[in-house]
PDB file of C-alpha atoms in Angstrom:
ATOM      1  CA  MET A   1       0.000   0.000   0.000  1.00 53.00           C
ATOM      2  CA  ARG A   2       1.228   3.604  -0.104  1.00 64.00           C
ATOM      3  CA  GLY A   3       3.926   2.915  -2.739  1.00 75.00           C
ATOM      4  CA  VAL A   4       6.576   1.853  -0.208  1.00 84.00           C
ATOM      5  CA  PRO A   5       8.358  -1.483  -0.722  1.00 91.00           C
ATOM      6  CA  THR A   6       6.883  -4.241   1.430  1.00 88.00           C
ATOM      7  CA  ASN A   7       9.131  -5.655   4.127  1.00 93.00           C
ATOM      8  CA  GLN A   8       8.311  -9.352   3.756  1.00 94.00           C
ATOM      9  CA  GLN A   9       9.975 -10.233   7.067  1.00 97.00           C
ATOM     10  CA  VAL A  10       7.635  -7.880   8.917  1.00 96.00           C
ATOM     11  CA  VAL A  11       4.668  -9.295   6.996  1.00 94.00           C
ATOM     12  CA  HIS A  12       5.660 -12.853   7.906  1.00 96.00           C
ATOM     13  CA  GLU A  13       6.166 -12.029  11.595  1.00 98.00           C
ATOM     14  CA  SER A  14       2.877 -10.137  11.728  1.00 96.00           C
ATOM     15  CA  LEU A  15       0.976 -12.998  10.097  1.00 97.00           C
ATOM     16  CA  GLU A  16       2.354 -15.424  12.667  1.00 98.00           C
ATOM     17  CA  LYS A  17       1.115 -13.154  15.456  1.00 98.00           C
ATOM     18  CA  LEU A  18      -2.242 -12.777  13.731  1.00 98.00           C
ATOM     19  CA  LYS A  19      -2.638 -16.559  13.460  1.00 98.00           C
ATOM     20  CA  LYS A  20      -2.427 -16.826  17.250  1.00 98.00           C
ATOM     21  CA  VAL A  21      -5.116 -14.171  17.638  1.00 97.00           C
ATOM     22  CA  LEU A  22      -7.304 -15.870  15.033  1.00 98.00           C
ATOM     23  CA  GLU A  23      -6.970 -19.179  16.887  1.00 98.00           C
ATOM     24  CA  THR A  24      -8.364 -17.486  19.991  1.00 97.00           C
ATOM     25  CA  TYR A  25     -11.167 -15.869  17.997  1.00 97.00           C
ATOM     26  CA  GLU A  26     -11.951 -19.158  16.268  1.00 98.00           C
ATOM     27  CA  ALA A  27     -12.440 -20.823  19.644  1.00 98.00           C
ATOM     28  CA  ARG A  28     -14.579 -17.927  20.890  1.00 97.00           C
ATOM     29  CA  LEU A  29     -16.714 -17.806  17.754  1.00 98.00           C
ATOM     30  CA  SER A  30     -17.305 -21.551  17.830  1.00 98.00           C
ATOM     31  CA  GLY A  31     -19.684 -20.881  20.720  1.00 97.00           C
ATOM     32  CA  SER A  32     -21.270 -17.583  19.727  1.00 97.00           C
ATOM     33  CA  ARG A  33     -22.181 -15.632  16.633  1.00 96.00           C
ATOM     34  CA  TYR A  34     -20.236 -12.528  17.619  1.00 97.00           C
ATOM     35  CA  LEU A  35     -17.113 -11.861  19.675  1.00 96.00           C
ATOM     36  CA  ALA A  36     -18.936 -10.929  22.884  1.00 96.00           C
ATOM     37  CA  GLY A  37     -21.993 -13.162  22.527  1.00 96.00           C
ATOM     38  CA  ASP A  38     -24.906 -13.652  20.179  1.00 95.00           C
ATOM     39  CA  PHE A  39     -25.496  -9.957  19.525  1.00 95.00           C
ATOM     40  CA  LEU A  40     -23.377  -7.462  17.624  1.00 96.00           C
ATOM     41  CA  SER A  41     -21.399  -5.312  20.041  1.00 97.00           C
ATOM     42  CA  PHE A  42     -18.617  -2.770  20.218  1.00 97.00           C
ATOM     43  CA  ALA A  43     -16.161  -5.679  20.290  1.00 96.00           C
ATOM     44  CA  ASP A  44     -17.138  -6.599  16.729  1.00 97.00           C
ATOM     45  CA  LEU A  45     -17.374  -3.026  15.499  1.00 96.00           C
ATOM     46  CA  ASN A  46     -13.954  -2.219  16.918  1.00 96.00           C
ATOM     47  CA  HIS A  47     -12.437  -4.916  14.704  1.00 96.00           C
ATOM     48  CA  PHE A  48     -14.270  -3.834  11.563  1.00 96.00           C
ATOM     49  CA  PRO A  49     -11.876  -1.202  10.110  1.00 95.00           C
ATOM     50  CA  PHE A  50      -8.740  -3.242  10.728  1.00 95.00           C
ATOM     51  CA  THR A  51     -10.260  -6.419   9.331  1.00 97.00           C
ATOM     52  CA  PHE A  52     -11.726  -4.550   6.369  1.00 97.00           C
ATOM     53  CA  TYR A  53      -8.303  -3.316   5.306  1.00 95.00           C
ATOM     54  CA  PHE A  54      -6.655  -6.663   6.042  1.00 96.00           C
ATOM     55  CA  MET A  55      -9.185  -8.358   3.768  1.00 96.00           C
ATOM     56  CA  ALA A  56      -8.069  -6.031   0.950  1.00 93.00           C
ATOM     57  CA  THR A  57      -4.560  -7.532   1.076  1.00 92.00           C
ATOM     58  CA  PRO A  58      -3.156 -10.638  -0.599  1.00 92.00           C
ATOM     59  CA  CYS A  59      -3.111 -12.263   2.862  1.00 95.00           C
ATOM     60  CA  ALA A  60      -6.919 -12.288   3.186  1.00 96.00           C
ATOM     61  CA  SER A  61      -7.027 -16.003   2.371  1.00 97.00           C
ATOM     62  CA  LEU A  62      -5.614 -16.605   5.854  1.00 98.00           C
ATOM     63  CA  PHE A  63      -9.219 -16.448   7.102  1.00 98.00           C
ATOM     64  CA  ASP A  64     -10.005 -19.615   5.112  1.00 98.00           C
ATOM     65  CA  ALA A  65      -8.235 -21.632   7.818  1.00 98.00           C
ATOM     66  CA  TYR A  66     -10.619 -20.282  10.471  1.00 99.00           C
ATOM     67  CA  PRO A  67     -14.205 -21.115   9.420  1.00 99.00           C
ATOM     68  CA  HIS A  68     -15.905 -19.481  12.416  1.00 99.00           C
ATOM     69  CA  VAL A  69     -13.873 -16.302  11.992  1.00 98.00           C
ATOM     70  CA  LYS A  70     -14.633 -16.285   8.276  1.00 98.00           C
ATOM     71  CA  ALA A  71     -18.364 -16.765   8.952  1.00 98.00           C
ATOM     72  CA  TRP A  72     -18.239 -13.949  11.529  1.00 98.00           C
ATOM     73  CA  TRP A  73     -16.638 -11.643   8.967  1.00 98.00           C
ATOM     74  CA  GLU A  74     -19.059 -12.592   6.194  1.00 98.00           C
ATOM     75  CA  GLY A  75     -21.984 -12.066   8.566  1.00 97.00           C
ATOM     76  CA  LEU A  76     -20.660  -8.675   9.580  1.00 97.00           C
ATOM     77  CA  MET A  77     -20.155  -7.657   5.947  1.00 97.00           C
ATOM     78  CA  SER A  78     -23.702  -8.712   5.063  1.00 97.00           C
ATOM     79  CA  ARG A  79     -25.250  -6.184   7.440  1.00 97.00           C
ATOM     80  CA  PRO A  80     -26.781  -3.181   5.604  1.00 97.00           C
ATOM     81  CA  SER A  81     -25.095  -0.665   7.907  1.00 95.00           C
ATOM     82  CA  ILE A  82     -21.676  -2.232   7.363  1.00 96.00           C
ATOM     83  CA  LYS A  83     -22.245  -2.354   3.599  1.00 96.00           C
ATOM     84  CA  LYS A  84     -23.047   1.350   3.654  1.00 96.00           C
ATOM     85  CA  ILE A  85     -19.949   2.232   5.662  1.00 95.00           C
ATOM     86  CA  SER A  86     -17.590   0.007   3.689  1.00 94.00           C
ATOM     87  CA  ALA A  87     -18.810   1.410   0.359  1.00 94.00           C
ATOM     88  CA  ASN A  88     -17.130   4.688   1.306  1.00 93.00           C
ATOM     89  CA  MET A  89     -13.871   3.237   2.598  1.00 93.00           C
ATOM     90  CA  PRO A  90     -10.903   3.393   0.228  1.00 90.00           C
ATOM     91  CA  THR A  91      -9.011   0.185  -0.497  1.00 83.00           C
ATOM     92  CA  LYS A  92      -6.270   1.729  -2.650  1.00 78.00           C
ATOM     93  CA  PHE A  93      -3.606   3.970  -1.171  1.00 66.00           C
TER      94      PHE A  93
END
């Protein structure tokens, strides 16, 4: 993004850290629809912008290994309010 060369070492290290977080989220989401229970909450909304931009990267396929996390994200993105917000968010920098 932003026209700066990508430091692949930083990307690799960050993805390894993210995998550990996604493992925790996968376990949490195996028992509830959203991060803090069965209703959308600030916990989910707080993750929206970061996840939105992550999903615009070549690394987005990482979510395929976490079916509950992927379902959570797809459910979030299917909400009319989220669709409206995301339509105005840039994905190219």
